[in-house]
Tab-separated table of C-alpha atoms in Angstrom:
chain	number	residue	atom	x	y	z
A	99	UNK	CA	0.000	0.000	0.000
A	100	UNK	CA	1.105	3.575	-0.902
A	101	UNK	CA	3.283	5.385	1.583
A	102	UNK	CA	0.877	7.998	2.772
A	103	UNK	CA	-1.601	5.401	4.263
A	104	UNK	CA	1.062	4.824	6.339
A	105	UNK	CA	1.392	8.489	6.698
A	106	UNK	CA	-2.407	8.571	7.223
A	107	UNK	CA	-2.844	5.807	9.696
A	108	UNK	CA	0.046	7.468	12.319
A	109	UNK	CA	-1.763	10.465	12.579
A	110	UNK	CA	-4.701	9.027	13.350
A	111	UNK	CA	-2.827	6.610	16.093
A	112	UNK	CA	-1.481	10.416	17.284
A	113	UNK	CA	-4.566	11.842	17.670
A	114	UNK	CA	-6.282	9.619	19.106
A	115	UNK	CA	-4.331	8.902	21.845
A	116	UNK	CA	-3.754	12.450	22.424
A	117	UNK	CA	-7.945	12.164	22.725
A	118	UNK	CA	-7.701	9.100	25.331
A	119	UNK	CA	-5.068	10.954	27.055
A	120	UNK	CA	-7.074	13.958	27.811
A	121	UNK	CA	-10.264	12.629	28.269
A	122	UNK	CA	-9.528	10.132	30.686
A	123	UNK	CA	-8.524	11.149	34.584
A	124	UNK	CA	-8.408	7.424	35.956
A	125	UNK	CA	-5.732	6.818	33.480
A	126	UNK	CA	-3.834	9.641	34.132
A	127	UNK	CA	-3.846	9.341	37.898
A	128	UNK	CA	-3.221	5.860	37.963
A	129	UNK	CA	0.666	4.285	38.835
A	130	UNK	CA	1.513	3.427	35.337
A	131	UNK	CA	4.853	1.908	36.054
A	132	UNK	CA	3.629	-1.965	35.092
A	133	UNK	CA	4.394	-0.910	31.170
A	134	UNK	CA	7.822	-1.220	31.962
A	135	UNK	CA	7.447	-5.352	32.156
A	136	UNK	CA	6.417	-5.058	28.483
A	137	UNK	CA	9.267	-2.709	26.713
A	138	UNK	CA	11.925	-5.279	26.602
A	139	UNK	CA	10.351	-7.401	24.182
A	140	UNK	CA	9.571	-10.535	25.928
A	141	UNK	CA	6.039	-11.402	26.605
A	142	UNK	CA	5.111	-11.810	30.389
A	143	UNK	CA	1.782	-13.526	29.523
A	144	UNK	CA	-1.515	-11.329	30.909
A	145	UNK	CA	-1.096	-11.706	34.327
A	146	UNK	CA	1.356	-9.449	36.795
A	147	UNK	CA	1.522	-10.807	40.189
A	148	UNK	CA	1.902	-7.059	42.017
A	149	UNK	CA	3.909	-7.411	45.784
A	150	UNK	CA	1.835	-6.236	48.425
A	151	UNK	CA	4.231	-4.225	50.875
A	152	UNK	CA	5.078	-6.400	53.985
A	153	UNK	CA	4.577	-5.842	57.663
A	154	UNK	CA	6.472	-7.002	60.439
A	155	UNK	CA	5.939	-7.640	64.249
A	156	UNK	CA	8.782	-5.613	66.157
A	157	UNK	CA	9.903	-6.504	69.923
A	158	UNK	CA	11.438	-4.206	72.411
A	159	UNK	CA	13.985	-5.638	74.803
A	160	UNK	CA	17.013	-7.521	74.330
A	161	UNK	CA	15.503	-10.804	72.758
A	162	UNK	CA	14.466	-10.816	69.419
A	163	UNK	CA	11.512	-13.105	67.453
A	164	UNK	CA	12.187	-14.698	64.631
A	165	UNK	CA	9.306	-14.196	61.749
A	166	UNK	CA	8.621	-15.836	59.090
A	167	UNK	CA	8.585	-13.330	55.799
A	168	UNK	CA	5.628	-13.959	53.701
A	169	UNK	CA	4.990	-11.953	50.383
A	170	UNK	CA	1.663	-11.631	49.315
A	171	UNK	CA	0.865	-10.432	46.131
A	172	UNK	CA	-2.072	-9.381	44.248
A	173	UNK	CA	-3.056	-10.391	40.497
A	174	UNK	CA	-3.591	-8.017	37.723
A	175	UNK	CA	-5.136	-9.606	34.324
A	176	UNK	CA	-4.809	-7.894	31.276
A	177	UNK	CA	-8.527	-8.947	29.948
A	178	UNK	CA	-9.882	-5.887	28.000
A	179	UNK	CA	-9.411	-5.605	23.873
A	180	UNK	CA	-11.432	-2.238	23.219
A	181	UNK	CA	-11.468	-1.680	19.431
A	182	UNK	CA	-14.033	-0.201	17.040
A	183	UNK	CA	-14.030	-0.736	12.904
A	184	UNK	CA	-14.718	2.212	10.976
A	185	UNK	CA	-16.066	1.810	7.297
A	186	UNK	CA	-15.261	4.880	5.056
A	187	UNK	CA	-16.670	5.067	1.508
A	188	UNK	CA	-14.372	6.461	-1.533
A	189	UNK	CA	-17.114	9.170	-1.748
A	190	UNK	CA	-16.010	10.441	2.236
A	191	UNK	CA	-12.676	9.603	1.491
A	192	UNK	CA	-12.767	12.236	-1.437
A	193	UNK	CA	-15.174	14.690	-0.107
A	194	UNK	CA	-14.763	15.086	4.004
A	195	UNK	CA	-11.815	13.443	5.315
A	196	UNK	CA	-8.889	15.906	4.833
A	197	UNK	CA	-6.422	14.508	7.776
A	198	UNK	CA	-5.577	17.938	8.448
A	199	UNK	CA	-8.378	19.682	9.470
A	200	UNK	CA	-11.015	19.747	12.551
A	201	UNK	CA	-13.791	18.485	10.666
A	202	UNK	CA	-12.655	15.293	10.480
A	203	UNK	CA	-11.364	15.218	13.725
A	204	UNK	CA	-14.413	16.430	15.471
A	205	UNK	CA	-16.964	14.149	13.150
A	206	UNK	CA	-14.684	10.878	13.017
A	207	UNK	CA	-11.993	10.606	15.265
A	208	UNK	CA	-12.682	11.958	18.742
A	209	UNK	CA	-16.289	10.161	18.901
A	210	UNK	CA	-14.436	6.867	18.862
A	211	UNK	CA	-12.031	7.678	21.051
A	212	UNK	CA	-14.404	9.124	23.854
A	213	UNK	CA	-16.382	6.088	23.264
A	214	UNK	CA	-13.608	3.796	23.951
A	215	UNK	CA	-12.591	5.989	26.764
A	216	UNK	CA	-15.535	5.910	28.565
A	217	UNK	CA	-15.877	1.957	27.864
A	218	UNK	CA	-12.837	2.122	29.872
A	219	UNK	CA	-13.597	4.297	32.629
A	220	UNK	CA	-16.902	2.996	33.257
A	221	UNK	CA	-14.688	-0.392	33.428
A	222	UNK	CA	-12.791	0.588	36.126
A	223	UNK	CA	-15.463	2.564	38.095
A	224	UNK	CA	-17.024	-0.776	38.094
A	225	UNK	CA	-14.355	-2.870	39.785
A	226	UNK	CA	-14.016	-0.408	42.118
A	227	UNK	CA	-17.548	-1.294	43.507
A	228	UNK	CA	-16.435	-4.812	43.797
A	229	UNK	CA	-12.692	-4.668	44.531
A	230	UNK	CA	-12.772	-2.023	47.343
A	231	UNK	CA	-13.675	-2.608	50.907
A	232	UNK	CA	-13.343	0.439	52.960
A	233	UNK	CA	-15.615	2.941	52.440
A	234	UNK	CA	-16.997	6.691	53.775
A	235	UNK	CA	-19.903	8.647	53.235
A	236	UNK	CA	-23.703	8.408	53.649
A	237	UNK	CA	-25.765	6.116	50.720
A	238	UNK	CA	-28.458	8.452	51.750
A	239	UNK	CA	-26.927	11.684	51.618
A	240	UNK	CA	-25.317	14.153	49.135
A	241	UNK	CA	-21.364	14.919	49.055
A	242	UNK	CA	-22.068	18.295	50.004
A	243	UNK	CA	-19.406	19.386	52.766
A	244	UNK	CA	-15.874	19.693	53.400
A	245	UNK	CA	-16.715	17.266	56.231
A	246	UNK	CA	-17.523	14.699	53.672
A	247	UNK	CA	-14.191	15.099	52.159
A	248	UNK	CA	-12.130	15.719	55.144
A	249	UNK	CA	-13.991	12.393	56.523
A	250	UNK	CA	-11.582	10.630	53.538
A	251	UNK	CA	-8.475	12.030	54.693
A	252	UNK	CA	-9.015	10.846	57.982
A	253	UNK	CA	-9.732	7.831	57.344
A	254	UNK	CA	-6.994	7.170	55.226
A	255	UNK	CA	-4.422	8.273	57.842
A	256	UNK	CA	-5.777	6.082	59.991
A	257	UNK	CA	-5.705	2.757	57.915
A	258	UNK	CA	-1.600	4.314	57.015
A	259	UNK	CA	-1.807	5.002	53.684
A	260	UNK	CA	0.562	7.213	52.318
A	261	UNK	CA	-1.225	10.458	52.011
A	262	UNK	CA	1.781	11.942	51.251
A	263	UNK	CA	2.712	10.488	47.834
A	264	UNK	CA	-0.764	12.274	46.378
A	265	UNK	CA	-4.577	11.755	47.184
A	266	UNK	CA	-7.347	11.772	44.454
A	267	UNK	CA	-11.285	11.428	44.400
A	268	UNK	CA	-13.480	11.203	41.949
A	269	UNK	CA	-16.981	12.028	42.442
A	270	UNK	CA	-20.055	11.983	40.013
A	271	UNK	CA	-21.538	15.431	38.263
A	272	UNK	CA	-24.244	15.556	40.782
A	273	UNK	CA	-21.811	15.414	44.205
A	274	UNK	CA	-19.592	17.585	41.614
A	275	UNK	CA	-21.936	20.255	41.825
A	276	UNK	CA	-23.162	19.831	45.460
A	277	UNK	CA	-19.626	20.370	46.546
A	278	UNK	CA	-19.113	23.814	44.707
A	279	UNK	CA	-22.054	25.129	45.875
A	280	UNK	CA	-21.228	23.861	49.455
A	281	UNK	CA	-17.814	24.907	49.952
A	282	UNK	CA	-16.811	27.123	47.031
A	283	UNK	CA	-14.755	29.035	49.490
A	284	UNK	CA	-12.423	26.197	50.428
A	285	UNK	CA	-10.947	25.155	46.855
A	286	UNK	CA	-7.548	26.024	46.067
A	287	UNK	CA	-8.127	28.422	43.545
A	288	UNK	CA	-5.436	27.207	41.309
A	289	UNK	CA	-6.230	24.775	38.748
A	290	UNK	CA	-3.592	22.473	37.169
A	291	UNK	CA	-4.564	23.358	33.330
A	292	UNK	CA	-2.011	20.044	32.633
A	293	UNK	CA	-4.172	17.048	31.104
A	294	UNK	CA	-3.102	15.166	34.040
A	295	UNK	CA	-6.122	16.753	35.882
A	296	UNK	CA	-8.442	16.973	33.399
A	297	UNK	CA	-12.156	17.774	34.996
A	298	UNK	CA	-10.576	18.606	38.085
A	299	UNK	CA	-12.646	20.522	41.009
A	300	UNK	CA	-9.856	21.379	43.091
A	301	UNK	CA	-8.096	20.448	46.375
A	302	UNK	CA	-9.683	20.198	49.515
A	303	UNK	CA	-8.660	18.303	52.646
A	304	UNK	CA	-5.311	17.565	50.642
A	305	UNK	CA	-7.245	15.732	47.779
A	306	UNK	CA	-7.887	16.390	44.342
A	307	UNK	CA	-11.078	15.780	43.314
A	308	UNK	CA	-12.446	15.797	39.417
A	309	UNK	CA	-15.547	14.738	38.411
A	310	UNK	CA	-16.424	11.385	36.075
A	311	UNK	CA	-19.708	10.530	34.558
A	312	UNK	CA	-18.793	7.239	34.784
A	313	UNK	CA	-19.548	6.759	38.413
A	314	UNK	CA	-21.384	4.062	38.722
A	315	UNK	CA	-24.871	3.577	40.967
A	316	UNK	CA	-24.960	0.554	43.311
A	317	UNK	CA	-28.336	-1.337	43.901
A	318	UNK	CA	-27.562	-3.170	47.597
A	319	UNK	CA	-28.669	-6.265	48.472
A	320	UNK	CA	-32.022	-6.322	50.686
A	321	UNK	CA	-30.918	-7.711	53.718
A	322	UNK	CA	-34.415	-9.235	54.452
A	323	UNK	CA	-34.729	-10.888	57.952
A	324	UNK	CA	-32.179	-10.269	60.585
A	325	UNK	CA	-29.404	-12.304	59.653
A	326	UNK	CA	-26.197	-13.076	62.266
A	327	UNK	CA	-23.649	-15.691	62.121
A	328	UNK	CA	-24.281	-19.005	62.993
A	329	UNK	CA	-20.730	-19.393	63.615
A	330	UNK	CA	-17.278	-18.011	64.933
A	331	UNK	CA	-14.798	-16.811	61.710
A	332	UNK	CA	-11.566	-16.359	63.161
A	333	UNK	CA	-10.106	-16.625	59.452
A	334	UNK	CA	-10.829	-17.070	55.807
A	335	UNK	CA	-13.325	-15.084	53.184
A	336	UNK	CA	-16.039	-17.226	53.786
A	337	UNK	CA	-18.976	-16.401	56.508
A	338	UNK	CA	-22.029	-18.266	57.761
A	339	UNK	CA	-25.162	-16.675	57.717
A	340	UNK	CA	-28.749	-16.974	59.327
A	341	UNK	CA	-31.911	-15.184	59.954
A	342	UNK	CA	-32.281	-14.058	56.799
A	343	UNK	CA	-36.058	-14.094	55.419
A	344	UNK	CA	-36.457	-17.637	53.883
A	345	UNK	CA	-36.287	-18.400	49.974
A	346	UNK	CA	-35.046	-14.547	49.024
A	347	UNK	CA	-32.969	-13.775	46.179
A	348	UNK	CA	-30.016	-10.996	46.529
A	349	UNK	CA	-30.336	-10.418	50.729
A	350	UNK	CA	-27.021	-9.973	49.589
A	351	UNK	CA	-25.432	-8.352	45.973
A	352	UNK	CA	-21.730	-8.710	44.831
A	353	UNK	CA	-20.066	-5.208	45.541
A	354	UNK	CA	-22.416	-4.624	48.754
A	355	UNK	CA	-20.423	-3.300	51.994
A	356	UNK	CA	-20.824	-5.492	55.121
A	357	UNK	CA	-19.532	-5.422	58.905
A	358	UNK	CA	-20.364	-7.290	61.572
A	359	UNK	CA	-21.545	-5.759	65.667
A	360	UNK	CA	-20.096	-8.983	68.113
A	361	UNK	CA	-23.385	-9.948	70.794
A	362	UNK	CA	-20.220	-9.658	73.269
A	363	UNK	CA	-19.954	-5.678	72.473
A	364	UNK	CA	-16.256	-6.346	71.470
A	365	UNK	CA	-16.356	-5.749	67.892
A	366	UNK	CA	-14.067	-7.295	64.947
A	367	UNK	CA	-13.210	-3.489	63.969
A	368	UNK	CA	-10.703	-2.270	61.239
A	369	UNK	CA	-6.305	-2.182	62.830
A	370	UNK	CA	-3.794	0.189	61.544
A	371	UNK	CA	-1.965	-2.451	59.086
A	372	UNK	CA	1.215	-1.651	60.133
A	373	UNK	CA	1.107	-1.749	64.616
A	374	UNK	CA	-2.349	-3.471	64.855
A	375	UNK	CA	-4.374	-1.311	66.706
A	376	UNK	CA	-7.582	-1.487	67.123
A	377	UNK	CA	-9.265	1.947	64.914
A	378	UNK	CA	-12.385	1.593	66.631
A	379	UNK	CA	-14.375	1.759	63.776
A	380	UNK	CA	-15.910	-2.132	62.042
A	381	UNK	CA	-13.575	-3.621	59.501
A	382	UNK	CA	-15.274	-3.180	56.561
A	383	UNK	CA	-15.924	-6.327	53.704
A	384	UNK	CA	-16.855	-6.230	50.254
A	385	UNK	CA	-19.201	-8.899	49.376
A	386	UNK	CA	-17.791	-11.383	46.475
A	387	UNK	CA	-20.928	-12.876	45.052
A	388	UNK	CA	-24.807	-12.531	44.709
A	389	UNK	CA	-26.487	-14.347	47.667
A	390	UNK	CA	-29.769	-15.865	48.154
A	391	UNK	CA	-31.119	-17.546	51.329
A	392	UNK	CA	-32.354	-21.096	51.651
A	393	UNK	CA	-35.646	-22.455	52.625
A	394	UNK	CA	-34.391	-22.004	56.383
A	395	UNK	CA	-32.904	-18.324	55.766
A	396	UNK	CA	-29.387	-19.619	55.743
A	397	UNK	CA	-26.919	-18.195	53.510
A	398	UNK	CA	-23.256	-17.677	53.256
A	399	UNK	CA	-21.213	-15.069	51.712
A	400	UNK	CA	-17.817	-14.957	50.334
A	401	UNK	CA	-16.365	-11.650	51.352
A	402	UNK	CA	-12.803	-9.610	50.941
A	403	UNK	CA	-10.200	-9.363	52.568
A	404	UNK	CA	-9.852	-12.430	53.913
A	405	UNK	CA	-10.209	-12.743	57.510
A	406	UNK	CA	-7.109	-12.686	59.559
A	407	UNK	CA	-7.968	-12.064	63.426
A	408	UNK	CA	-4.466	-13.986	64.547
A	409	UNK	CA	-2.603	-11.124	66.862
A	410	UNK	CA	0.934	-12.830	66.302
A	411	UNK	CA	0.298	-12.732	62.448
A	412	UNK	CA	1.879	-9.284	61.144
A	413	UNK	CA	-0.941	-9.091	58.356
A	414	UNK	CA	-4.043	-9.080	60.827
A	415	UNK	CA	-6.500	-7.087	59.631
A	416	UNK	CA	-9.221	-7.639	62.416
A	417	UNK	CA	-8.962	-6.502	66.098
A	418	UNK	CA	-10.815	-9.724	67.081
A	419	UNK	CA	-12.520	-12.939	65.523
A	420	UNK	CA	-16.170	-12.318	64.478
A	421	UNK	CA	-18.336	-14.158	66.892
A	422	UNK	CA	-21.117	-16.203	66.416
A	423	UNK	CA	-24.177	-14.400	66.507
A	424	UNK	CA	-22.389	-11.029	65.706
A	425	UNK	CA	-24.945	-8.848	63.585
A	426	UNK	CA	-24.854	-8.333	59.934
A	427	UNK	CA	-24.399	-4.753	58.917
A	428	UNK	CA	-25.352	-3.568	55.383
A	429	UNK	CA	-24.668	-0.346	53.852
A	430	UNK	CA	-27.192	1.076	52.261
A	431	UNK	CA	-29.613	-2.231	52.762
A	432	UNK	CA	-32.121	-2.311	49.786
A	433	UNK	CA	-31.252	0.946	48.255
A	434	UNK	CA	-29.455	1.962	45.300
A	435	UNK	CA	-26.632	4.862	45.714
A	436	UNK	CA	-23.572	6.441	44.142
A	437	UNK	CA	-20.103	4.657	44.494
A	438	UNK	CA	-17.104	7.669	44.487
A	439	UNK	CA	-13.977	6.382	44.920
A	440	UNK	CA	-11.173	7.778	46.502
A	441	UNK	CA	-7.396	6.413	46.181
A	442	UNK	CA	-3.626	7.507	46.847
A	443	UNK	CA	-1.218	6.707	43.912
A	444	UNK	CA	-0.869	3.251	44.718
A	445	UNK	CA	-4.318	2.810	44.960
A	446	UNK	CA	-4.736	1.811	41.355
A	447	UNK	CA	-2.419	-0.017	38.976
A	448	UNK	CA	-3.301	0.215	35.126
A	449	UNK	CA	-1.562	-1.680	32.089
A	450	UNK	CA	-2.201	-0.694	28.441
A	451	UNK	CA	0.665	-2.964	26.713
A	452	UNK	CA	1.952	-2.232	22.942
A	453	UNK	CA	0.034	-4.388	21.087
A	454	UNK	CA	1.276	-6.445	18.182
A	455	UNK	CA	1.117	-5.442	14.783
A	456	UNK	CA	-0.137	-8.398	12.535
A	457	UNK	CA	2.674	-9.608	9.854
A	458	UNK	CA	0.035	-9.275	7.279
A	459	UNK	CA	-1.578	-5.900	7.786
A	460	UNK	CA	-0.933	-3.248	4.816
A	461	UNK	CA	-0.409	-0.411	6.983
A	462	UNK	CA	-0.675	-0.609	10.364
A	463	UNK	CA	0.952	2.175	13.409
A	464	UNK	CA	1.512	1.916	17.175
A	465	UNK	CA	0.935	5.141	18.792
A	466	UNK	CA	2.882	5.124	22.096
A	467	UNK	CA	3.102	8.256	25.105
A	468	UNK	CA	5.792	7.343	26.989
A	469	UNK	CA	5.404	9.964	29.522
A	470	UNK	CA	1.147	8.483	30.126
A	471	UNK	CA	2.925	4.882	29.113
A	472	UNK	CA	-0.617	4.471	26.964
A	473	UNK	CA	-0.505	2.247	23.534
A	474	UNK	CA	-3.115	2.859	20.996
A	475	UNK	CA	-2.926	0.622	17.704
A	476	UNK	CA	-4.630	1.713	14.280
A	477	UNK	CA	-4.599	-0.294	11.361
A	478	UNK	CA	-5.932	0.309	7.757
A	479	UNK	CA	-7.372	-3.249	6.681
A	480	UNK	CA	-7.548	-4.195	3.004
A	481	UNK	CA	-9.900	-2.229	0.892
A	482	UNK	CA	-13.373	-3.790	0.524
A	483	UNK	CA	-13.829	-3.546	-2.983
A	484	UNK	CA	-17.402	-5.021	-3.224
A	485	UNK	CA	-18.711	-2.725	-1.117
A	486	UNK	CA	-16.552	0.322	-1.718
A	487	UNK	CA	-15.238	0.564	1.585
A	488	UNK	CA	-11.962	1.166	3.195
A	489	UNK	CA	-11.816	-0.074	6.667
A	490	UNK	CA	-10.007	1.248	9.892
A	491	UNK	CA	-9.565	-0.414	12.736
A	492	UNK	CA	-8.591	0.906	16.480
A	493	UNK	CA	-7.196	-1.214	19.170
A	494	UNK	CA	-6.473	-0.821	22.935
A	495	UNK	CA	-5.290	-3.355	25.180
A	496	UNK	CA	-5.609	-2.378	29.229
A	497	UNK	CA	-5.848	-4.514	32.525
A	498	UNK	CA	-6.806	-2.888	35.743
A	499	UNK	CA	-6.834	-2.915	39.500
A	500	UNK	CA	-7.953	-1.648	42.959
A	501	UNK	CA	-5.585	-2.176	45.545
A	502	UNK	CA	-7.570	-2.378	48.635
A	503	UNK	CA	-5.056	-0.888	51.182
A	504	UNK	CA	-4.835	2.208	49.056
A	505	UNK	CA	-8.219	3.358	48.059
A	506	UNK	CA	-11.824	3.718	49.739
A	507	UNK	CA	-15.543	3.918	48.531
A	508	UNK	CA	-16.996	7.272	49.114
A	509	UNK	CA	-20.993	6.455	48.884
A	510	UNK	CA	-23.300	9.080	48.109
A	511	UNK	CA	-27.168	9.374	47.831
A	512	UNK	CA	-28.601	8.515	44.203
C-alpha cells in the first residue's frame, strides 16, 4: 500500500491517543509503572503478580523473634481488547476526510475515542464497587461538605496510607456540583490546566477531586430478615449466615459493603496495618458474590479481605474474631446509591501494553506516550472492494486494578 496510508494511519494513532489521554482522569492518575514489564520485548503472559508491601511484628527488649517473611501479592489480568471498525466510503474519502483539518477530527476521530474511553472508565469505576472494601460517606446523603471530604483524609491516615505520595477522588456530576455550591470558598483556587487533571474541582482536605460521569450507581442487596452468624470466623473469606427471610434472592449483591456488631460488644473493627491497633471503627468487607437464602434463611457469603484475626500474624486485619451471633451490617440495605472512589497513587495499577502489529496488515501504526505509558494501535485493513469501503480499525489493550489498602468507597445518595 502507498506510503501515505502509512502516513495517514500514524496520525490518526497520534490523535487519538492524544484524545484518550485527555479525556480520561483514571488513566492519568493511575501508577503506570507496570508498562515497563512489556518494553523489553519478551512477553510476560496477561497476568502481573503485584507485591503487596510487607509488615512485620517488632519486639522491644534484648531478645528478638524470629518471623517468618511472607509476600503476598495481588493479580492483575490484562482482559480488556477495546477496538471499534470504521467503514469509510471512496465518496467520504474524497469529499470530508482531509487529515488535516477539525472536521474530520471532530466528526470521526474523537467520537471513537471518547467512546472507547468511557468503555474504559466505566470499566474501572465498576471494579471499584467490587474490589474495594473500605468505604466513607452516607448512601443516603449528598457529598455536600468539606466534612464529607475531610472524613476521607481521615480515614486514610488512619488505615496508614501514604497520604503523602498524592490523594485523588473522583466524584459523580451531581456530588460535583453539590460540593461547589457547598464549599466554594475552600478550593484552592489554582487549577492544574495540565491534562493530568483533566475535569478537576480542586483540592480540599489535601485531595484532588475531578468529576467522572462514569460513576457508577450501586443497587444493595435487601438484607431481608435479621441475619447473624451461625458461627465463629476467626479466618478465611467465607462467613455463615442466618436469619435471613427464607427463599429470598439478593439479601445480599456482589459489591455490597458489610460489617459485623459482636453480641459480646467487642467488635471485629478495622487495625492500623502496620502496629495493629484497634481503629475503633468495624472492619469493613466487600461482598464477592450474589447471595440468596435457603428455605431455612441460611446463607453464606464470600467476602474480601480475607479474615485474619491472629494477633501474632503481622498481616491481621481484624482486632478480634467475628463471633457467632455477631450482627450483619449492610450499607445502604435495599437501596441503590452512588459509588465515588477515593485512592492515593498506589491505589490503582493500570496496564495498556503495545500491542502487536499483525505480519500481514498493509499499513498498520503503534501510537505510544511514553510519559502516560498508553498504547493505541490503528490499522488500515484491506480495501473492501465489493462494497466500496476502506476499513479502519482501532485497538487498545488495558488490565486494571484496585488495591484495597490504598483506596476507599466514598458512597453518596442517588
Amino acid at each position: 500500500m502507498a506510503s501515505n496510508h502509512f502516513e495517514i494511519t500514524q496520525k490518526v494513532a497520534r490523535l487519538m491517543l492524544a484524545r484518550y489521554r485527555n479525556i480520561n482522569p483514571f488513566v492519568m492518575t493511575a501508577f503506570r509503572g507496570y508498562e515497563e514489564e512489556y518494553k523489553d520485548g519478551f512477553a510476560y503472559g496477561d497476568t502481573l503478580r503485584i507485591r503487596r508491601q510487607n509488615q512485620y511484628i517488632i519486639s522491644d527488649g534484648r531478645i528478638a523473634n524470629a518471623q517468618a517473611v511472607n509476600q503476598l501479592t495481588d493479580t492483575l489480568t490484562i482482559n480488556h481488547q477495546y477496538n471499534t471498525l470504521l467503514n469509510f466510503t471512496s465518496t467520504q474519502l474524497t469529499l470530508f476526510l482531509d487529515k488535516d483539518k477539525e472536521f474530520y477530527r471532530q466528526q470521526f476521530l474523537y467520537p471513537v475515542m471518547d467512546a472507547i474511553s468511557k468503555k474504559a472508565e466505566v470499566g474501572i469505576a465498576n471494579d471499584a464497587v467490587n474490589q474495594i472494601n473500605y468505604a466513607v460517606g452516607d448512601p443516603a446523603q449528598a457529598l455536600n461538605s468539606y466534612d464529607a471530604i475531610d472524613d476521607i483524609r481521615v480515614r486514610m491516615v488512619e488505615l496508614a496510607m501514604p497520604v503523602t505520595e498524592g490523594l485523588y477522588c473522583a466524584v459523580s456530576p451531581k456530588d460535583a456540583g453539590a460540593l461547589r455550591k457547598a464549599t466554594n470558598n475552600h478550593f484552592n483556587p489554582t487549577l492544574n490546566t495540565d491534562v493530568t487533571f483533566y475535569a478537576r474541582l480542586g483540592n480540599l482536605a489535601g485531595i484532588d477531586l475531578f468529576e467522572s460521569n462514569s460513576i457508577p450507581i450501586h443497587v444493595a442487596g435487601s438484607g431481608a430478615g435479621t441475619p447473624v452468624t451461625s458461627a465463629a470466623v476467626t479466618s478465611g473469606s467465607s462467613i455463615p449466615l442466618s436469619g435471613f427471610t427464607a427463599s429470598q434472592t439478593n439479601v445480599l449483591r456482589k459489591g455490597d459493603t458489610i460489617s459485623f456488631a459482636n453480641p459480646s460488644g467487642n467488635n471485629p473493627n478495622a487495625v492500623n496495618p502496620v502496629d495493629r491497633a484497634d481503629l475503633g471503627r468495624f472492619m469493613q468487607f466487600v461482598v464477592l458474590n450474589d447471595v440468596n437464602s435457603n428455605g431455612s434463611g441460611v446463607a453464606t457469603v464470600q467476602v474480601s479481605p480475607s479474615i485474619i484475626s491472629d494477633p501474632s500474624s503481622p498481616n491481621r486485619n481484624v482486632s478480634r474474631a467475628i463471633e457467632s451471633g455477631a450482627t450483619l451490617n449492610l450499607a445502604g440495605k435495599g437501596t441503590s446509591y452512588r459509588v465515588n472512589v477515593a485512592y492515593c497513587t498506589r491505589g490503582l495499577s493500570m496496564v495498556t501494553p503495545p500491542m502487536a502489529i499483525p505480519p500481514g496488515a498493509p499499513s498498520a501504526y503503534l501510537a505510544r506516550d511514553t510519559n502516560a505509558n498508553l498504547a493505541l494501535r490503528v490499522i488500515e485493513t484491506p480495501y473492501d472492494g465489493v462494497n466500496d469501503l476502506s476499513p479502519l480499525r482501532l485497538d487498545l489493550l488495558i488490565g486494571q486494578l484496585w488495591h484495597q489498602p490504598y483506596a476507599m468507597k466514598v458512597f453518596s445518595a442517588v
